[in-house]
The first five atom37 places (N, CA, C, CB, O) and aatype in JSON, in Angstrom:
{
  "aatype": [12, 14, 16, 5, 9, 13, 14, 7, 1, 18, 6, 15, 10, 6, 11, 9, 0, 19, 13, 9, 1, 15, 6, 0, 6, 10, 10, 7, 10, 15, 8, 15, 6, 19, 13, 0, 19, 6, 16, 0, 19, 3, 6, 0, 19, 15, 2, 9, 9, 6, 8, 0, 18, 11, 7, 6, 3, 19, 7, 6, 9, 11, 4, 16, 4, 16, 1, 16, 0, 6, 11, 10, 16, 9, 19, 10, 6, 3, 16, 7, 6, 14, 13, 3, 14, 0, 11, 9, 14, 9, 14, 3, 10, 2, 0, 14, 10, 11, 11, 1, 11, 3, 2, 7, 10, 7, 13, 13, 12, 12, 2, 5, 17, 12, 3, 6, 19, 1, 13, 6, 13, 4, 4, 7, 10, 2, 1, 10, 9, 12, 19, 11, 4, 11, 6, 11, 14, 9, 6],
  "atom_mask": [
    [1, 1, 1, 1, 1],
    [1, 1, 1, 1, 1],
    [1, 1, 1, 1, 1],
    [1, 1, 1, 1, 1],
    [1, 1, 1, 1, 1],
    [1, 1, 1, 1, 1],
    [1, 1, 1, 1, 1],
    [1, 1, 1, 0, 1],
    [1, 1, 1, 1, 1],
    [1, 1, 1, 1, 1],
    [1, 1, 1, 1, 1],
    [1, 1, 1, 1, 1],
    [1, 1, 1, 1, 1],
    [1, 1, 1, 1, 1],
    [1, 1, 1, 1, 1],
    [1, 1, 1, 1, 1],
    [1, 1, 1, 1, 1],
    [1, 1, 1, 1, 1],
    [1, 1, 1, 1, 1],
    [1, 1, 1, 1, 1],
    [1, 1, 1, 1, 1],
    [1, 1, 1, 1, 1],
    [1, 1, 1, 1, 1],
    [1, 1, 1, 1, 1],
    [1, 1, 1, 1, 1],
    [1, 1, 1, 1, 1],
    [1, 1, 1, 1, 1],
    [1, 1, 1, 0, 1],
    [1, 1, 1, 1, 1],
    [1, 1, 1, 1, 1],
    [1, 1, 1, 1, 1],
    [1, 1, 1, 1, 1],
    [1, 1, 1, 1, 1],
    [1, 1, 1, 1, 1],
    [1, 1, 1, 1, 1],
    [1, 1, 1, 1, 1],
    [1, 1, 1, 1, 1],
    [1, 1, 1, 1, 1],
    [1, 1, 1, 1, 1],
    [1, 1, 1, 1, 1],
    [1, 1, 1, 1, 1],
    [1, 1, 1, 1, 1],
    [1, 1, 1, 1, 1],
    [1, 1, 1, 1, 1],
    [1, 1, 1, 1, 1],
    [1, 1, 1, 1, 1],
    [1, 1, 1, 1, 1],
    [1, 1, 1, 1, 1],
    [1, 1, 1, 1, 1],
    [1, 1, 1, 1, 1],
    [1, 1, 1, 1, 1],
    [1, 1, 1, 1, 1],
    [1, 1, 1, 1, 1],
    [1, 1, 1, 1, 1],
    [1, 1, 1, 0, 1],
    [1, 1, 1, 1, 1],
    [1, 1, 1, 1, 1],
    [1, 1, 1, 1, 1],
    [1, 1, 1, 0, 1],
    [1, 1, 1, 1, 1],
    [1, 1, 1, 1, 1],
    [1, 1, 1, 1, 1],
    [1, 1, 1, 1, 1],
    [1, 1, 1, 1, 1],
    [1, 1, 1, 1, 1],
    [1, 1, 1, 1, 1],
    [1, 1, 1, 1, 1],
    [1, 1, 1, 1, 1],
    [1, 1, 1, 1, 1],
    [1, 1, 1, 1, 1],
    [1, 1, 1, 1, 1],
    [1, 1, 1, 1, 1],
    [1, 1, 1, 1, 1],
    [1, 1, 1, 1, 1],
    [1, 1, 1, 1, 1],
    [1, 1, 1, 1, 1],
    [1, 1, 1, 1, 1],
    [1, 1, 1, 1, 1],
    [1, 1, 1, 1, 1],
    [1, 1, 1, 0, 1],
    [1, 1, 1, 1, 1],
    [1, 1, 1, 1, 1],
    [1, 1, 1, 1, 1],
    [1, 1, 1, 1, 1],
    [1, 1, 1, 1, 1],
    [1, 1, 1, 1, 1],
    [1, 1, 1, 1, 1],
    [1, 1, 1, 1, 1],
    [1, 1, 1, 1, 1],
    [1, 1, 1, 1, 1],
    [1, 1, 1, 1, 1],
    [1, 1, 1, 1, 1],
    [1, 1, 1, 1, 1],
    [1, 1, 1, 1, 1],
    [1, 1, 1, 1, 1],
    [1, 1, 1, 1, 1],
    [1, 1, 1, 1, 1],
    [1, 1, 1, 1, 1],
    [1, 1, 1, 1, 1],
    [1, 1, 1, 1, 1],
    [1, 1, 1, 1, 1],
    [1, 1, 1, 1, 1],
    [1, 1, 1, 1, 1],
    [1, 1, 1, 0, 1],
    [1, 1, 1, 1, 1],
    [1, 1, 1, 0, 1],
    [1, 1, 1, 1, 1],
    [1, 1, 1, 1, 1],
    [1, 1, 1, 1, 1],
    [1, 1, 1, 1, 1],
    [1, 1, 1, 1, 1],
    [1, 1, 1, 1, 1],
    [1, 1, 1, 1, 1],
    [1, 1, 1, 1, 1],
    [1, 1, 1, 1, 1],
    [1, 1, 1, 1, 1],
    [1, 1, 1, 1, 1],
    [1, 1, 1, 1, 1],
    [1, 1, 1, 1, 1],
    [1, 1, 1, 1, 1],
    [1, 1, 1, 1, 1],
    [1, 1, 1, 1, 1],
    [1, 1, 1, 1, 1],
    [1, 1, 1, 0, 1],
    [1, 1, 1, 1, 1],
    [1, 1, 1, 1, 1],
    [1, 1, 1, 1, 1],
    [1, 1, 1, 1, 1],
    [1, 1, 1, 1, 1],
    [1, 1, 1, 1, 1],
    [1, 1, 1, 1, 1],
    [1, 1, 1, 1, 1],
    [1, 1, 1, 1, 1],
    [1, 1, 1, 1, 1],
    [1, 1, 1, 1, 1],
    [1, 1, 1, 1, 1],
    [1, 1, 1, 1, 1],
    [1, 1, 1, 1, 1],
    [1, 1, 1, 1, 1]
  ],
  "atom_positions": [
    [[5.82, -17.6, 3.82], [5.99, -16.55, 3.5], [5.65, -16.1, 1.63], [7.33, -16.44, 4.07], [6.52, -15.82, 0.81]],
    [[4.48, -16.15, 1.44], [4.26, -15.69, -0.11], [4.87, -14.59, -0.6], [2.94, -15.41, -0.42], [4.52, -13.54, -0.06]],
    [[5.79, -14.51, -1.56], [6.18, -13.73, -2.1], [6.2, -13.59, -3.82], [7.13, -13.75, -1.5], [6.66, -14.46, -4.55]],
    [[5.68, -12.45, -4.23], [5.65, -12.42, -5.88], [6.09, -11.09, -6.41], [4.12, -12.68, -6.5], [5.68, -10.04, -5.92]],
    [[6.92, -11.14, -7.4], [7.31, -10.1, -7.98], [6.57, -9.76, -9.2], [8.56, -10.22, -8.16], [6.38, -10.61, -10.07]],
    [[6.09, -8.42, -9.32], [5.21, -8.01, -10.34], [5.91, -6.87, -11.26], [3.87, -7.51, -9.67], [6.44, -5.92, -10.69]],
    [[5.92, -6.94, -12.5], [6.6, -5.78, -13.47], [5.89, -4.34, -12.75], [6.08, -6.02, -15.46], [4.79, -4.27, -12.19]],
    [[6.84, -3.29, -12.96], [6.15, -2.12, -12.45], [5.25, -1.56, -13.55], [0.0, 0.0, 0.0], [5.71, -0.58, -14.13]],
    [[4.13, -1.97, -13.92], [3.29, -1.45, -14.97], [2.06, -1.5, -14.11], [3.24, -2.3, -16.42], [1.9, -2.22, -13.13]],
    [[1.14, -0.53, -14.68], [-0.27, -0.37, -14.0], [-1.22, -1.63, -14.3], [-1.03, 1.02, -14.57], [-2.21, -1.86, -13.6]],
    [[-0.8, -2.5, -15.48], [-1.55, -3.64, -15.63], [-1.36, -4.58, -14.71], [-1.38, -4.17, -16.74], [-2.07, -5.59, -14.7]],
    [[-0.31, -4.37, -13.76], [0.14, -5.36, -12.55], [-0.81, -5.24, -11.46], [1.62, -5.03, -11.93], [-0.9, -6.25, -10.76]],
    [[-1.53, -4.26, -11.14], [-2.3, -3.98, -10.19], [-3.48, -4.91, -9.83], [-2.68, -2.82, -10.47], [-3.66, -5.3, -8.68]],
    [[-4.32, -5.28, -10.93], [-5.25, -6.49, -10.76], [-4.76, -7.69, -10.28], [-5.84, -6.84, -11.92], [-5.42, -8.34, -9.47]],
    [[-3.29, -8.21, -10.81], [-2.84, -9.29, -10.36], [-2.23, -9.25, -8.84], [-1.94, -9.69, -11.33], [-2.11, -10.19, -8.06]],
    [[-1.92, -8.06, -8.67], [-1.47, -7.78, -7.05], [-2.58, -7.79, -6.36], [-0.72, -6.39, -6.69], [-2.51, -8.46, -5.33]],
    [[-3.74, -7.21, -6.59], [-5.03, -7.26, -5.81], [-5.66, -8.67, -5.54], [-6.05, -6.44, -6.56], [-6.3, -8.93, -4.53]],
    [[-5.4, -9.61, -6.64], [-5.82, -10.95, -6.43], [-4.62, -11.73, -5.68], [-6.21, -11.63, -7.85], [-5.04, -12.68, -5.02]],
    [[-3.56, -11.6, -5.65], [-2.69, -11.88, -4.49], [-2.94, -11.35, -3.19], [-1.49, -11.49, -4.75], [-2.85, -12.15, -2.26]],
    [[-3.24, -10.12, -2.92], [-3.43, -9.56, -1.54], [-4.65, -10.05, -1.06], [-3.42, -8.04, -1.46], [-4.76, -10.42, 0.11]],
    [[-5.7, -10.09, -1.95], [-7.11, -10.6, -1.55], [-7.14, -11.8, -1.09], [-8.04, -10.61, -2.55], [-7.77, -12.08, -0.07]],
    [[-6.45, -12.67, -1.77], [-6.21, -14.12, -1.27], [-5.56, -14.24, 0.13], [-5.29, -14.89, -2.27], [-6.18, -14.85, 1.0]],
    [[-4.56, -13.79, 0.34], [-3.92, -13.52, 1.89], [-4.6, -12.92, 2.71], [-2.78, -12.77, 1.99], [-4.66, -13.25, 3.9]],
    [[-5.27, -11.85, 2.14], [-6.34, -11.2, 3.27], [-7.49, -12.25, 3.71], [-7.17, -9.78, 2.58], [-7.86, -12.43, 4.87]],
    [[-7.96, -12.87, 2.6], [-9.32, -13.85, 2.79], [-8.89, -15.13, 3.66], [-9.98, -14.44, 1.18], [-9.67, -15.79, 4.35]],
    [[-7.36, -15.4, 3.47], [-6.97, -16.6, 4.18], [-6.86, -16.39, 5.64], [-5.7, -17.12, 3.67], [-7.06, -17.3, 6.44]],
    [[-6.48, -14.95, 6.03], [-6.58, -14.74, 7.52], [-7.95, -14.44, 8.13], [-5.72, -13.63, 7.87], [-8.05, -14.3, 9.35]],
    [[-8.93, -14.35, 7.4], [-10.17, -14.09, 7.74], [-10.9, -12.99, 7.96], [0.0, 0.0, 0.0], [-11.99, -12.87, 8.52]],
    [[-9.97, -11.93, 7.31], [-10.68, -10.42, 7.35], [-11.81, -10.52, 6.71], [-9.9, -9.22, 6.69], [-12.08, -11.35, 5.84]],
    [[-12.79, -9.29, 7.33], [-13.98, -9.0, 6.95], [-13.91, -8.63, 5.34], [-14.5, -7.9, 7.87], [-12.85, -8.54, 4.73]],
    [[-15.08, -8.45, 4.81], [-15.1, -8.09, 3.62], [-14.72, -6.6, 3.37], [-16.3, -8.43, 3.18], [-14.28, -6.22, 2.28]],
    [[-14.92, -5.75, 4.48], [-14.57, -4.3, 4.43], [-13.28, -4.28, 4.5], [-15.13, -3.44, 5.45], [-12.67, -3.64, 3.63]],
    [[-12.55, -4.97, 5.54], [-11.21, -5.23, 5.73], [-10.3, -5.36, 4.18], [-11.19, -6.61, 6.63], [-9.47, -4.63, 3.64]],
    [[-10.81, -6.39, 3.88], [-9.99, -6.89, 2.48], [-10.27, -5.85, 1.54], [-10.51, -8.41, 1.78], [-9.39, -5.68, 0.69]],
    [[-11.2, -5.18, 1.49], [-11.52, -3.9, 0.56], [-10.43, -2.98, 0.83], [-12.99, -3.13, 0.88], [-9.63, -2.6, -0.03]],
    [[-10.43, -2.55, 2.47], [-9.26, -1.6, 2.68], [-7.94, -1.7, 2.37], [-9.15, -1.37, 3.76], [-7.21, -0.75, 2.14]],
    [[-7.55, -3.15, 2.36], [-6.01, -3.53, 2.21], [-5.89, -3.62, 0.56], [-5.55, -5.18, 3.06], [-4.88, -3.31, -0.07]],
    [[-6.87, -4.0, 0.12], [-6.54, -4.09, -1.61], [-6.29, -2.65, -1.98], [-7.95, -4.74, -2.7], [-5.38, -2.36, -2.75]],
    [[-7.38, -1.42, -1.24], [-7.52, -0.01, -1.82], [-5.9, 0.65, -1.49], [-8.98, 0.97, -0.94], [-5.3, 1.35, -2.31]],
    [[-5.38, 0.28, -0.24], [-4.23, 0.63, 0.32], [-3.17, 0.25, -0.43], [-4.12, 0.17, 1.52], [-2.41, 1.16, -0.75]],
    [[-2.84, -1.17, -0.92], [-2.04, -1.66, -1.84], [-2.13, -0.97, -2.9], [-2.21, -2.85, -2.09], [-1.15, -0.25, -3.08]],
    [[-3.13, -0.9, -3.88], [-3.54, -0.49, -5.07], [-2.81, 1.31, -5.05], [-5.41, -0.73, -5.16], [-2.19, 1.8, -5.98]],
    [[-3.05, 1.81, -4.08], [-2.73, 3.14, -3.98], [-1.29, 3.19, -4.0], [-3.3, 3.78, -2.81], [-0.69, 3.93, -4.78]],
    [[-0.69, 2.39, -3.11], [0.8, 2.58, -3.0], [1.6, 1.88, -4.16], [1.29, 2.01, -1.61], [2.65, 2.37, -4.57]],
    [[1.13, 0.86, -4.63], [1.72, 0.34, -6.33], [1.79, 1.28, -7.16], [0.84, -0.69, -7.19], [2.76, 1.43, -7.9]],
    [[0.52, 2.24, -7.15], [0.42, 3.37, -8.17], [1.24, 4.46, -7.87], [-0.93, 3.89, -8.3], [1.58, 5.19, -8.81]],
    [[1.64, 4.72, -6.7], [2.43, 5.72, -6.33], [3.97, 5.25, -6.55], [2.07, 6.11, -4.89], [4.85, 6.04, -6.86]],
    [[4.18, 3.8, -6.34], [5.53, 3.4, -6.77], [5.95, 3.56, -8.21], [5.69, 2.05, -6.45], [7.05, 3.96, -8.57]],
    [[4.91, 3.19, -9.02], [5.04, 3.39, -10.62], [5.05, 4.86, -10.96], [3.79, 2.68, -11.45], [5.96, 5.24, -11.69]],
    [[4.3, 5.59, -10.6], [4.21, 7.03, -10.87], [5.29, 7.77, -10.08], [2.8, 7.57, -10.51], [5.83, 8.61, -10.8]],
    [[5.77, 7.73, -8.86], [6.6, 8.59, -8.44], [8.2, 7.85, -8.06], [5.84, 9.27, -7.26], [9.27, 8.43, -8.2]],
    [[8.04, 6.66, -7.64], [9.58, 6.07, -7.4], [10.19, 5.74, -8.79], [9.6, 4.59, -6.42], [11.36, 5.97, -9.07]],
    [[9.2, 5.12, -9.71], [9.94, 4.79, -10.94], [9.47, 6.06, -12.12], [9.46, 3.08, -11.46], [9.99, 6.21, -13.23]],
    [[8.62, 6.69, -11.66], [8.4, 8.03, -12.69], [8.11, 7.33, -13.91], [9.8, 9.14, -12.94], [8.6, 7.74, -14.97]],
    [[7.32, 6.29, -13.88], [6.54, 5.64, -15.18], [6.72, 4.32, -15.2], [0.0, 0.0, 0.0], [7.55, 3.84, -14.42]],
    [[6.13, 3.64, -15.92], [6.05, 2.29, -16.2], [7.12, 1.42, -16.97], [4.96, 2.2, -16.81], [7.81, 2.02, -17.79]],
    [[7.31, 0.13, -16.81], [8.39, -0.34, -17.32], [9.9, -0.11, -16.7], [8.29, 0.11, -18.49], [10.86, -0.56, -17.32]],
    [[10.06, 0.54, -15.55], [11.33, 1.07, -15.11], [12.0, 0.07, -14.01], [11.1, 2.55, -14.5], [13.19, 0.02, -13.71]],
    [[10.99, -0.66, -13.53], [11.7, -1.51, -12.34], [10.52, -2.36, -11.82], [0.0, 0.0, 0.0], [9.36, -2.19, -12.22]],
    [[10.91, -3.29, -10.89], [10.05, -4.51, -10.59], [9.27, -4.0, -9.26], [11.02, -6.01, -10.34], [9.68, -2.99, -8.68]],
    [[8.12, -4.73, -8.79], [7.77, -4.5, -7.31], [7.66, -5.91, -6.91], [6.35, -3.59, -7.0], [7.21, -6.88, -7.51]],
    [[8.3, -5.77, -5.51], [8.13, -7.41, -4.87], [7.37, -6.97, -3.82], [9.62, -8.39, -4.31], [7.49, -5.94, -3.16]],
    [[6.52, -7.92, -3.74], [5.47, -8.16, -2.67], [5.54, -9.38, -1.72], [4.21, -8.27, -3.34], [5.76, -10.49, -2.2]],
    [[5.38, -9.25, -0.52], [5.67, -10.28, 0.27], [4.35, -9.92, 1.24], [7.29, -10.3, 0.93], [3.91, -8.8, 1.52]],
    [[3.92, -11.08, 1.6], [2.81, -11.0, 2.7], [3.07, -12.21, 3.73], [1.22, -11.13, 1.99], [3.37, -13.34, 3.37]],
    [[2.9, -11.75, 5.17], [2.97, -12.57, 6.33], [1.73, -12.53, 7.14], [4.09, -12.19, 7.15], [1.18, -11.49, 7.51]],
    [[1.33, -13.72, 7.38], [0.29, -13.87, 8.28], [0.46, -14.44, 9.62], [-0.56, -14.56, 7.71], [1.05, -15.5, 9.8]],
    [[-0.1, -13.67, 10.66], [-0.25, -14.35, 12.06], [-1.74, -14.49, 12.34], [0.45, -13.47, 13.29], [-2.56, -13.97, 11.59]],
    [[-2.06, -15.14, 13.32], [-3.33, -15.32, 13.76], [-4.33, -13.98, 13.92], [-3.16, -16.0, 15.03], [-5.56, -13.99, 13.95]],
    [[-3.45, -12.84, 14.01], [-4.16, -11.41, 14.55], [-4.09, -10.44, 13.33], [-3.29, -10.62, 15.98], [-4.97, -9.59, 13.21]],
    [[-3.04, -10.54, 12.38], [-2.78, -9.71, 11.42], [-1.93, -10.17, 10.13], [-2.21, -8.7, 12.05], [-1.38, -11.27, 10.08]],
    [[-1.89, -9.33, 9.23], [-1.38, -9.36, 7.81], [-0.49, -8.39, 7.7], [-2.37, -9.19, 6.75], [-0.9, -7.24, 7.87]],
    [[0.67, -8.58, 7.45], [1.99, -7.76, 7.2], [2.36, -7.84, 5.43], [3.41, -8.56, 8.25], [2.79, -8.78, 4.77]],
    [[2.04, -6.65, 5.08], [2.36, -6.51, 3.49], [3.66, -5.79, 3.17], [1.21, -5.68, 2.73], [3.72, -4.59, 3.44]],
    [[4.71, -6.4, 2.6], [5.98, -5.55, 2.23], [5.9, -5.57, 0.92], [7.4, -6.04, 2.7], [5.79, -6.58, 0.23]],
    [[5.97, -3.97, 0.37], [6.11, -3.7, -1.07], [7.7, -3.24, -1.0], [4.94, -2.46, -1.72], [8.16, -2.52, -0.12]],
    [[8.43, -3.8, -2.09], [9.98, -3.39, -2.27], [9.68, -2.91, -3.64], [11.3, -4.68, -2.13], [8.71, -3.16, -4.35]],
    [[11.08, -1.94, -3.93], [11.24, -1.14, -5.39], [12.51, -0.78, -5.16], [10.23, 0.22, -5.78], [13.04, -0.85, -4.06]],
    [[13.09, -0.35, -6.26], [14.32, 0.26, -6.47], [14.21, 1.68, -7.02], [15.11, -0.57, -7.36], [15.22, 2.11, -7.57]],
    [[13.01, 2.57, -6.95], [13.16, 3.6, -7.53], [13.57, 4.4, -6.5], [0.0, 0.0, 0.0], [14.15, 3.99, -5.5]],
    [[13.17, 5.97, -6.86], [13.45, 7.03, -6.29], [13.02, 6.86, -4.72], [12.82, 8.13, -7.06], [11.91, 6.37, -4.49]],
    [[13.92, 7.26, -3.58], [13.45, 7.14, -2.0], [12.22, 8.06, -2.09], [14.69, 7.73, -0.73], [12.01, 9.03, -2.82]],
    [[11.49, 7.51, -1.17], [10.43, 8.21, -0.51], [10.47, 8.69, 0.91], [9.41, 7.46, -0.58], [10.77, 7.91, 1.81]],
    [[10.16, 10.01, 1.15], [10.28, 10.35, 2.57], [8.85, 10.93, 2.98], [11.52, 11.43, 2.84], [8.44, 12.0, 2.53]],
    [[8.26, 10.28, 3.71], [6.95, 10.43, 4.01], [6.73, 11.81, 4.62], [6.51, 9.34, 4.88], [5.71, 12.48, 4.44]],
    [[7.91, 12.2, 5.45], [7.92, 13.42, 6.31], [7.59, 14.64, 5.45], [9.34, 13.62, 7.02], [7.19, 15.67, 6.0]],
    [[7.74, 14.55, 3.97], [7.93, 15.67, 2.96], [6.34, 15.77, 2.69], [9.0, 15.29, 1.49], [5.97, 16.91, 2.42]],
    [[5.51, 14.95, 2.71], [3.96, 14.93, 2.37], [3.28, 15.64, 3.58], [3.32, 13.31, 2.18], [3.27, 15.34, 4.78]],
    [[2.78, 16.58, 2.96], [1.74, 17.46, 4.23], [0.45, 16.7, 4.37], [1.21, 19.25, 3.75], [0.06, 15.89, 3.53]],
    [[-0.22, 17.04, 5.52], [-1.29, 16.16, 6.19], [-2.18, 17.36, 5.05], [-1.53, 16.06, 8.39], [-2.03, 18.58, 4.97]],
    [[-3.01, 16.53, 4.36], [-4.37, 17.27, 3.38], [-5.13, 17.9, 4.12], [-5.41, 16.34, 2.61], [-5.3, 17.31, 5.18]],
    [[-5.77, 19.03, 4.01], [-6.78, 19.77, 4.75], [-8.07, 19.46, 3.95], [-6.45, 21.39, 4.86], [-8.52, 20.04, 2.96]],
    [[-8.58, 18.35, 4.65], [-9.75, 17.89, 4.15], [-10.92, 18.85, 4.16], [-10.07, 16.78, 4.83], [-11.92, 18.58, 3.5]],
    [[-10.8, 20.26, 5.06], [-11.91, 20.92, 5.05], [-11.77, 22.3, 4.02], [-12.22, 21.22, 6.55], [-12.49, 23.29, 4.15]],
    [[-10.94, 22.19, 3.21], [-10.38, 23.27, 2.31], [-11.41, 22.9, 1.04], [-8.52, 23.13, 1.97], [-11.72, 21.72, 0.83]],
    [[-11.87, 23.92, 0.27], [-12.7, 23.82, -0.9], [-11.88, 22.86, -1.75], [-13.0, 25.24, -1.63], [-10.66, 22.72, -1.69]],
    [[-12.71, 22.23, -2.52], [-12.12, 21.36, -3.52], [-10.81, 22.3, -4.56], [-13.58, 20.76, -4.53], [-9.72, 21.89, -4.95]],
    [[-11.38, 23.51, -4.74], [-10.25, 24.27, -5.9], [-8.96, 24.56, -4.97], [-10.91, 26.04, -6.67], [-7.94, 24.94, -5.55]],
    [[-8.94, 24.42, -3.78], [-7.98, 25.05, -3.18], [-7.02, 23.89, -2.64], [-8.56, 26.0, -2.12], [-5.87, 24.21, -2.34]],
    [[-7.41, 22.59, -2.49], [-6.38, 21.28, -2.36], [-5.6, 21.1, -3.31], [-6.96, 20.0, -2.25], [-5.67, 21.35, -4.51]],
    [[-4.64, 20.5, -2.5], [-3.36, 20.06, -3.26], [-3.63, 18.83, -4.29], [-2.21, 19.58, -2.14], [-4.62, 18.13, -4.11]],
    [[-2.82, 18.58, -5.28], [-3.18, 17.55, -6.21], [-2.64, 16.11, -5.64], [-2.55, 17.91, -7.66], [-3.04, 15.05, -6.12]],
    [[-1.87, 16.17, -4.76], [-1.33, 15.04, -4.36], [-1.24, 14.88, -2.87], [-0.14, 14.93, -4.95], [-1.5, 15.93, -2.28]],
    [[-0.94, 13.85, -2.08], [-0.71, 13.66, -0.69], [-1.97, 12.97, 0.21], [0.0, 0.0, 0.0], [-1.9, 12.48, 1.33]],
    [[-3.24, 13.1, -0.77], [-4.4, 12.26, -0.42], [-4.13, 10.78, -0.21], [-5.41, 12.38, -1.47], [-4.55, 10.22, 0.8]],
    [[-3.44, 10.12, -1.14], [-3.63, 8.7, -1.2], [-2.86, 8.06, -0.07], [0.0, 0.0, 0.0], [-3.2, 7.01, 0.47]],
    [[-1.44, 9.02, 0.35], [-0.74, 8.59, 1.48], [-1.45, 8.64, 2.75], [0.39, 9.29, 1.6], [-1.22, 7.8, 3.62]],
    [[-2.36, 9.67, 2.9], [-3.13, 9.88, 4.32], [-4.32, 8.84, 4.07], [-3.75, 11.66, 4.65], [-4.82, 8.38, 5.1]],
    [[-4.8, 8.46, 2.99], [-5.83, 7.19, 3.03], [-5.15, 5.94, 3.3], [-6.6, 6.97, 1.64], [-5.91, 5.09, 3.76]],
    [[-4.09, 5.62, 3.18], [-3.42, 4.55, 3.27], [-3.24, 4.43, 4.86], [-2.16, 4.61, 2.39], [-3.47, 3.38, 5.46]],
    [[-2.84, 5.49, 5.42], [-2.9, 5.67, 7.01], [-4.01, 5.13, 7.43], [-2.89, 7.07, 7.54], [-3.96, 4.12, 8.14]],
    [[-5.23, 5.73, 7.04], [-6.54, 5.52, 7.43], [-6.99, 4.06, 7.21], [-7.4, 6.47, 6.72], [-7.46, 3.45, 8.17]],
    [[-6.9, 3.54, 6.14], [-7.3, 2.05, 5.65], [-6.29, 1.02, 6.45], [-7.07, 1.87, 3.82], [-6.61, -0.16, 6.65]],
    [[-4.9, 1.66, 6.94], [-4.2, 0.36, 7.43], [-4.04, 0.59, 8.89], [-2.71, 0.05, 6.7], [-4.31, 1.74, 9.24]],
    [[-3.73, -0.11, 9.68], [-3.36, 0.05, 10.98], [-2.01, 0.35, 11.42], [-3.69, -0.95, 11.52], [-1.77, 0.73, 12.57]],
    [[-1.02, 0.17, 10.43], [0.44, 0.52, 10.38], [1.03, 0.66, 9.15], [1.19, -0.38, 11.03], [0.91, -0.21, 8.29]],
    [[1.81, 1.9, 8.93], [2.35, 2.15, 7.51], [3.67, 2.46, 7.94], [1.62, 3.34, 6.56], [3.65, 3.28, 8.85]],
    [[4.79, 2.1, 7.6], [6.27, 2.42, 7.63], [7.04, 2.36, 6.56], [6.9, 1.7, 8.42], [6.72, 1.46, 5.78]],
    [[8.09, 3.12, 6.19], [8.99, 3.32, 5.18], [10.35, 3.11, 5.64], [8.82, 4.59, 4.63], [10.88, 3.5, 6.69]],
    [[10.79, 2.49, 4.75], [12.48, 2.25, 4.88], [13.05, 2.24, 3.62], [12.95, 0.84, 5.57], [12.45, 1.77, 2.66]],
    [[14.39, 2.83, 3.54], [15.15, 3.14, 2.46], [16.55, 2.91, 3.05], [14.86, 4.57, 1.89], [17.12, 3.53, 3.96]],
    [[17.03, 1.74, 2.21], [18.53, 1.17, 2.39], [19.01, 0.54, 1.39], [18.74, 0.26, 3.42], [18.37, -0.37, 0.88]],
    [[20.05, 0.87, 1.0], [21.1, 0.28, -0.15], [20.51, 0.4, -1.47], [21.48, -1.32, 0.03], [20.71, -0.36, -2.41]],
    [[19.65, 1.58, -1.43], [18.83, 1.42, -2.96], [17.68, 0.87, -3.08], [0.0, 0.0, 0.0], [17.2, 0.68, -4.19]],
    [[16.91, 0.46, -1.73], [15.92, -0.15, -1.79], [14.82, 0.45, -0.84], [16.27, -1.4, -1.6], [15.04, 0.7, 0.35]],
    [[13.74, 0.64, -1.4], [12.37, 1.42, -0.79], [11.63, 0.12, -0.12], [11.22, 2.3, -2.19], [11.4, -0.91, -0.74]],
    [[11.38, 0.29, 0.96], [10.45, -0.73, 1.7], [9.14, -0.25, 2.19], [11.14, -1.26, 2.89], [9.21, 0.46, 3.2]],
    [[7.94, -0.47, 1.71], [7.04, -0.04, 2.61], [6.28, -1.05, 3.29], [6.23, 0.79, 2.03], [5.79, -1.99, 2.67]],
    [[6.18, -0.94, 4.34], [5.46, -1.71, 5.29], [4.04, -1.74, 5.73], [6.0, -1.53, 6.21], [3.83, -0.89, 6.59]],
    [[3.2, -2.32, 5.47], [1.97, -2.33, 6.0], [1.19, -3.36, 6.57], [1.38, -1.95, 5.25], [1.13, -4.46, 6.04]],
    [[0.41, -3.01, 7.89], [-0.35, -4.01, 8.6], [-1.59, -3.73, 8.71], [0.08, -4.26, 9.79], [-2.02, -2.59, 8.88]],
    [[-2.34, -4.86, 8.61], [-3.91, -4.79, 9.03], [-4.07, -5.7, 10.0], [-4.98, -5.09, 7.9], [-3.64, -6.84, 9.79]],
    [[-4.68, -5.41, 11.16], [-4.83, -6.15, 12.07], [-6.5, -6.81, 11.99], [-4.4, -5.32, 13.3], [-7.46, -6.1, 11.69]],
    [[-6.58, -7.96, 12.26], [-7.76, -8.52, 12.27], [-8.76, -7.83, 13.18], [-7.58, -9.84, 12.58], [-8.28, -7.31, 14.19]],
    [[-10.21, -7.75, 12.98], [-10.8, -7.12, 13.94], [-11.37, -8.27, 14.94], [-11.83, -6.16, 13.35], [-11.9, -9.31, 14.55]],
    [[-11.2, -7.95, 16.12], [-11.78, -8.84, 17.44], [-13.38, -9.01, 17.27], [-11.46, -7.97, 19.04], [-14.11, -8.02, 17.34]],
    [[-13.9, -10.34, 17.04], [-15.52, -10.23, 17.08], [-15.99, -9.68, 18.55], [-16.27, -11.83, 16.8], [-15.36, -9.68, 19.61]],
    [[-17.03, -9.31, 18.31], [-18.0, -8.47, 19.51], [-18.56, -9.78, 20.16], [-19.48, -7.26, 18.83], [-19.0, -10.73, 19.52]],
    [[-18.49, -9.7, 21.31], [-19.14, -10.81, 22.23], [-20.24, -10.27, 22.77], [-18.27, -11.35, 23.39], [-20.94, -10.93, 23.54]]
  ]
}
């Protein structure tokens, strides 16, 4: 179960992407699946830095990957402000651009890119669990 700890800085995004990409490729995810996983994790880490830590160099982000034959589970942990996904409204994708809210779309997209997205908060620790299932080949 590979785990790495990264500083809560935007410059960590590329190192995290390399770590995630390697794990996704080892599972045998397709190019588009790898891209979806990388993009979801990039959005999640950016949200941790911006919203949980309220800026760079406030805390660390622990990233753990677990692979089975069928799926990749990514767990991101931070000690920032707790996140309540129930408070994020579902974006109105049909609204004109000028009337759309400035936030919430990233969380919505993470749920579109991944097969499962869960949040936990316990004892001062935020835990985001994201799962990507390997597509079954068409026979």
